[in-house]
Amino acid sequence: MTSPPAYQPPVLEGARIRLRPYRDDDLPAFFALRADPVAMRYGSHPAWTHPDQARDRFESSRHHNAPDRQVCWAIAARDDDRLLGSVALFHINAAQRLADIGYMLETASWGRGLATEATTLALDHAFAALGLRRIEADIDPRNAGSCRLAERLGFVHEGRLRERWEIAGETCDTSLYGLLARDWKSARPG
Ligand SMILES: CC(C)(COP(=O)(O)OP(=O)(O)OC[C@H]1O[C@@H](n2cnc3c(N)ncnc32)[C@H](O)[C@@H]1OP(=O)(O)O)[C@@H](O)C(=O)NCCC(=O)NCCS
């Protein structure tokens, strides 16, 4: 049996979803999310094809959280606690009070405002509880849903990094977005 992690991300309640730490029984859904080629089209790796590919990332998301390293939450439905997606603050740089944000939802839950709800909770935590001052999002410019979500949250498009990544033989640009703590109060979705 694995011992419980030393630090657990807090449970944050939204209207329709909650952010909570991963549980051991989330592993199949965690894999299924990242095995969907539609959801992974603009992801940092191609869709997984075998459950073994999920183990290291799941282990890290479940057990290797710390306020000065990364905070990985499951996005779960409020009614039945089923895993719907992921949101994470990662590459946390405590000295610079800086972090990246990443998010994804199962395709069946897209277009209902759930990612807006989940990322708003994570950003509240980033600025108020962790005291961060800047959050960055690295988004493929072709990923219209993610670009729109970032803009909806008040992120500013700060530049385009050409051919930054090579994923499954395809070079991909980055649209770099940034959100400052001082802008969050006015930008925060109602
Ligand atoms: C990006 C993602 C999280 C958005 O989830 P979602 O729950 O559908 O987003 P929301 O419903 O909260 O919508 C947020 C905004 O984006 C808009 N939007 C969502 N999908 C869109 C799309 N495909 N094209 C254009 N706009 C879109 C919504 O209309 C909304 O804007 P509005 O408030 O002005 O109406 C989801 O599409 C996803 O998981 N994609 C795959 C993983 C991924 O790409 N993650 C990001 C990697 S950088």
Coordinates of C-alpha atoms and ligand atoms in Angstrom, one line a residue:
M1 CA 0.0 0.0 0.0
T2 CA 1.3 3.5 -0.8
S3 CA 1.6 5.9 2.1
P4 CA -0.5 9.1 1.8
P5 CA 1.2 12.1 0.3
A6 CA 2.8 14.6 2.7
Y7 CA 1.0 17.5 1.1
Q8 CA -2.5 17.3 -0.4
P9 CA -4.0 20.0 -2.7
P10 CA -7.0 21.5 -0.9
V11 CA -10.5 20.7 -1.9
L12 CA -12.1 23.7 -3.6
E13 CA -15.8 23.8 -4.1
G14 CA -17.4 25.3 -7.2
A15 CA -21.1 25.4 -8.2
R16 CA -21.0 22.3 -10.4
I17 CA -17.5 20.9 -10.0
R18 CA -15.0 20.6 -7.2
L19 CA -11.2 20.5 -7.3
R20 CA -9.9 17.7 -5.2
P21 CA -6.7 15.7 -4.8
Y22 CA -6.5 12.6 -7.0
R23 CA -7.5 9.2 -5.5
D24 CA -5.9 5.9 -6.4
D25 CA -9.1 4.8 -8.1
D26 CA -8.9 7.8 -10.5
L27 CA -6.2 6.1 -12.6
P28 CA -8.4 4.6 -15.3
A29 CA -10.3 7.9 -15.9
F30 CA -6.9 9.8 -15.8
F31 CA -5.7 7.5 -18.6
A32 CA -8.9 7.7 -20.6
L33 CA -8.8 11.5 -20.6
R34 CA -5.3 11.4 -22.2
A35 CA -6.1 8.6 -24.5
D36 CA -8.7 10.7 -26.4
P37 CA -7.1 12.0 -29.6
V38 CA -9.7 14.8 -29.8
A39 CA -8.8 16.1 -26.3
M40 CA -5.1 15.6 -26.9
R41 CA -4.9 17.2 -30.4
Y42 CA -3.0 20.2 -29.1
G43 CA -1.5 18.5 -26.0
S44 CA 2.1 18.2 -25.0
H45 CA 2.2 14.6 -26.0
P46 CA 0.3 12.4 -28.5
A47 CA -2.8 10.5 -27.1
W48 CA -1.8 7.6 -25.0
T49 CA -2.5 4.1 -26.3
H50 CA -1.7 1.9 -23.3
P51 CA -2.6 2.4 -19.6
D52 CA 1.1 1.9 -18.6
Q53 CA 1.8 5.3 -20.1
A54 CA -0.4 6.9 -17.4
R55 CA 1.5 5.6 -14.4
D56 CA 4.4 8.1 -14.0
R57 CA 2.2 11.2 -14.7
F58 CA -0.5 9.9 -12.4
E59 CA 2.0 9.1 -9.6
S60 CA 3.4 12.6 -9.9
S61 CA -0.1 14.2 -9.9
R62 CA -1.2 12.1 -7.0
H63 CA 1.9 12.1 -4.8
H64 CA 4.4 14.8 -5.7
N65 CA 2.5 18.0 -4.9
A66 CA 4.0 20.8 -2.9
P67 CA 3.2 24.5 -2.8
D68 CA 6.6 25.3 -4.1
R69 CA 6.6 22.7 -6.8
Q70 CA 3.2 21.8 -8.3
V71 CA -0.4 21.6 -7.3
C72 CA -2.4 19.0 -9.3
W73 CA -6.1 18.7 -8.9
A74 CA -8.8 16.4 -10.2
I75 CA -11.8 18.3 -11.6
A76 CA -14.7 16.2 -10.3
A77 CA -18.5 16.5 -10.7
R78 CA -20.0 17.9 -7.6
D79 CA -22.9 15.4 -7.6
D80 CA -21.1 12.1 -7.9
D81 CA -17.4 13.1 -7.6
R82 CA -16.6 11.5 -11.0
L83 CA -13.3 12.6 -12.6
L84 CA -14.1 15.0 -15.4
G85 CA -10.7 16.6 -16.0
S86 CA -7.5 18.0 -14.6
V87 CA -6.2 21.4 -13.6
A88 CA -2.6 22.0 -12.4
L89 CA -0.3 24.8 -11.3
F90 CA 3.1 23.5 -12.2
H91 CA 6.7 24.8 -12.6
I92 CA 6.0 26.8 -9.5
N93 CA 8.9 29.1 -8.9
A94 CA 8.5 30.3 -5.3
A95 CA 11.4 32.8 -5.4
Q96 CA 9.8 34.5 -8.5
R97 CA 6.2 33.8 -7.3
L98 CA 5.6 32.4 -10.8
A99 CA 3.8 29.3 -12.2
D100 CA 2.3 27.7 -15.3
I101 CA -1.3 26.6 -15.5
G102 CA -2.6 23.5 -17.4
Y103 CA -6.1 22.2 -17.8
M104 CA -8.2 19.7 -19.6
L105 CA -11.7 18.3 -19.5
E106 CA -13.3 15.2 -21.0
T107 CA -14.8 16.0 -24.4
A108 CA -18.3 15.2 -23.2
S109 CA -18.1 18.1 -20.7
W110 CA -16.9 20.8 -23.1
G111 CA -18.8 23.9 -23.8
R112 CA -20.7 24.2 -20.5
G113 CA -18.4 26.6 -18.7
L114 CA -16.9 23.9 -16.5
A115 CA -13.3 24.8 -17.4
T116 CA -14.0 28.4 -16.6
E117 CA -15.3 27.3 -13.2
A118 CA -12.3 25.0 -12.5
T119 CA -9.6 27.4 -13.6
T120 CA -11.1 30.3 -11.6
L121 CA -10.9 28.2 -8.4
A122 CA -7.3 27.3 -9.2
L123 CA -6.3 30.9 -10.0
D124 CA -8.0 32.1 -6.8
H125 CA -5.8 29.6 -4.9
A126 CA -2.7 30.6 -6.9
F127 CA -3.0 34.3 -6.1
A128 CA -4.6 34.3 -2.6
A129 CA -3.3 31.2 -0.9
L130 CA 0.0 30.6 -2.7
G131 CA 0.8 34.3 -3.1
L132 CA 1.9 34.0 -6.7
R133 CA 2.1 37.2 -8.8
R134 CA 2.1 35.8 -12.3
I135 CA 0.7 32.8 -14.1
E136 CA 1.6 31.7 -17.6
A137 CA -0.2 29.5 -20.1
D138 CA 1.6 27.9 -23.1
I139 CA -1.1 27.3 -25.7
D140 CA -1.0 26.1 -29.3
P141 CA -2.4 29.0 -31.3
R142 CA -4.7 26.6 -33.2
N143 CA -6.3 25.6 -29.9
A144 CA -9.2 28.0 -30.2
G145 CA -11.0 26.7 -27.1
S146 CA -8.0 27.1 -24.8
C147 CA -7.0 30.5 -26.2
R148 CA -10.6 31.7 -25.7
L149 CA -10.7 30.3 -22.1
A150 CA -7.4 32.1 -21.3
E151 CA -8.7 35.4 -22.7
R152 CA -12.0 34.9 -20.8
L153 CA -9.9 34.6 -17.6
G154 CA -8.0 37.8 -18.3
F155 CA -4.8 36.4 -19.6
V156 CA -2.9 38.6 -22.1
H157 CA -1.4 37.2 -25.2
E158 CA 2.2 38.3 -24.9
G159 CA 3.8 36.7 -27.9
R160 CA 4.2 33.8 -30.2
L161 CA 7.2 31.4 -29.9
R162 CA 7.7 29.8 -33.3
E163 CA 8.2 26.1 -33.6
R164 CA 8.8 25.8 -29.9
W165 CA 7.7 22.1 -29.6
E166 CA 8.0 19.0 -31.8
I167 CA 5.2 16.6 -31.0
A168 CA 4.9 13.4 -32.9
G169 CA 6.9 14.8 -35.8
E170 CA 4.8 18.0 -36.0
T171 CA 6.4 21.4 -35.1
C172 CA 4.0 23.5 -33.0
D173 CA 4.1 27.2 -32.2
T174 CA 3.3 28.5 -28.7
S175 CA 1.1 31.4 -27.9
L176 CA 2.4 32.6 -24.6
Y177 CA -0.3 34.1 -22.3
G178 CA 0.3 35.8 -18.9
L179 CA -2.0 36.8 -16.1
L180 CA -0.9 39.1 -13.2
A181 CA -2.2 38.9 -9.7
R182 CA -3.0 42.6 -9.8
D183 CA -5.3 42.1 -12.8
W184 CA -7.2 39.1 -11.4
K185 CA -9.6 41.1 -9.3
S186 CA -11.1 42.8 -12.3
A187 CA -10.6 39.9 -14.7
R188 CA -12.1 37.2 -12.5
P189 CA -15.2 35.7 -14.1
G190 CA -18.3 36.6 -12.1
Ligands
LIG1 C1 -9.8 24.1 -23.4 C2 -10.9 23.4 -22.7 C3 -10.4 23.1 -21.2 C4 -12.1 24.3 -22.6 O1 -13.1 23.7 -21.8 P1 -14.7 24.1 -21.8 O2 -15.3 23.6 -20.5 O3 -15.3 23.8 -23.0 O4 -14.5 25.7 -21.6 P2 -15.7 26.7 -21.2 O5 -17.0 26.1 -21.5 O6 -15.4 27.1 -19.8 O7 -15.5 27.9 -22.2 C5 -14.5 29.0 -22.0 C6 -14.6 29.9 -23.1 O8 -14.1 29.4 -24.3 C7 -15.0 29.3 -25.4 N1 -14.8 28.1 -26.1 C8 -14.8 26.8 -25.6 N2 -14.5 25.9 -26.6 C9 -14.3 26.7 -27.7 C10 -13.9 26.3 -29.0 N3 -13.7 25.1 -29.4 N4 -13.8 27.4 -29.9 C11 -14.0 28.6 -29.5 N5 -14.3 29.0 -28.3 C12 -14.5 28.0 -27.4 C13 -16.4 29.3 -24.7 O9 -17.4 29.8 -25.5 C14 -16.1 30.3 -23.5 O10 -16.0 31.6 -24.0 P3 -17.2 32.7 -23.5 O11 -17.1 32.6 -22.0 O12 -16.7 33.9 -24.1 O13 -18.4 32.1 -24.0 C15 -11.4 22.1 -23.3 O14 -11.7 22.3 -24.7 C16 -10.3 21.0 -23.3 O15 -10.2 20.2 -22.4 N6 -9.5 20.9 -24.4 C17 -8.5 19.8 -24.5 C18 -7.3 20.0 -23.6 C19 -6.6 21.3 -23.9 O16 -6.5 21.7 -25.0 N7 -6.1 21.9 -22.8 C20 -5.4 23.1 -22.9 C21 -4.0 22.9 -23.3 S1 -3.1 24.5 -23.4

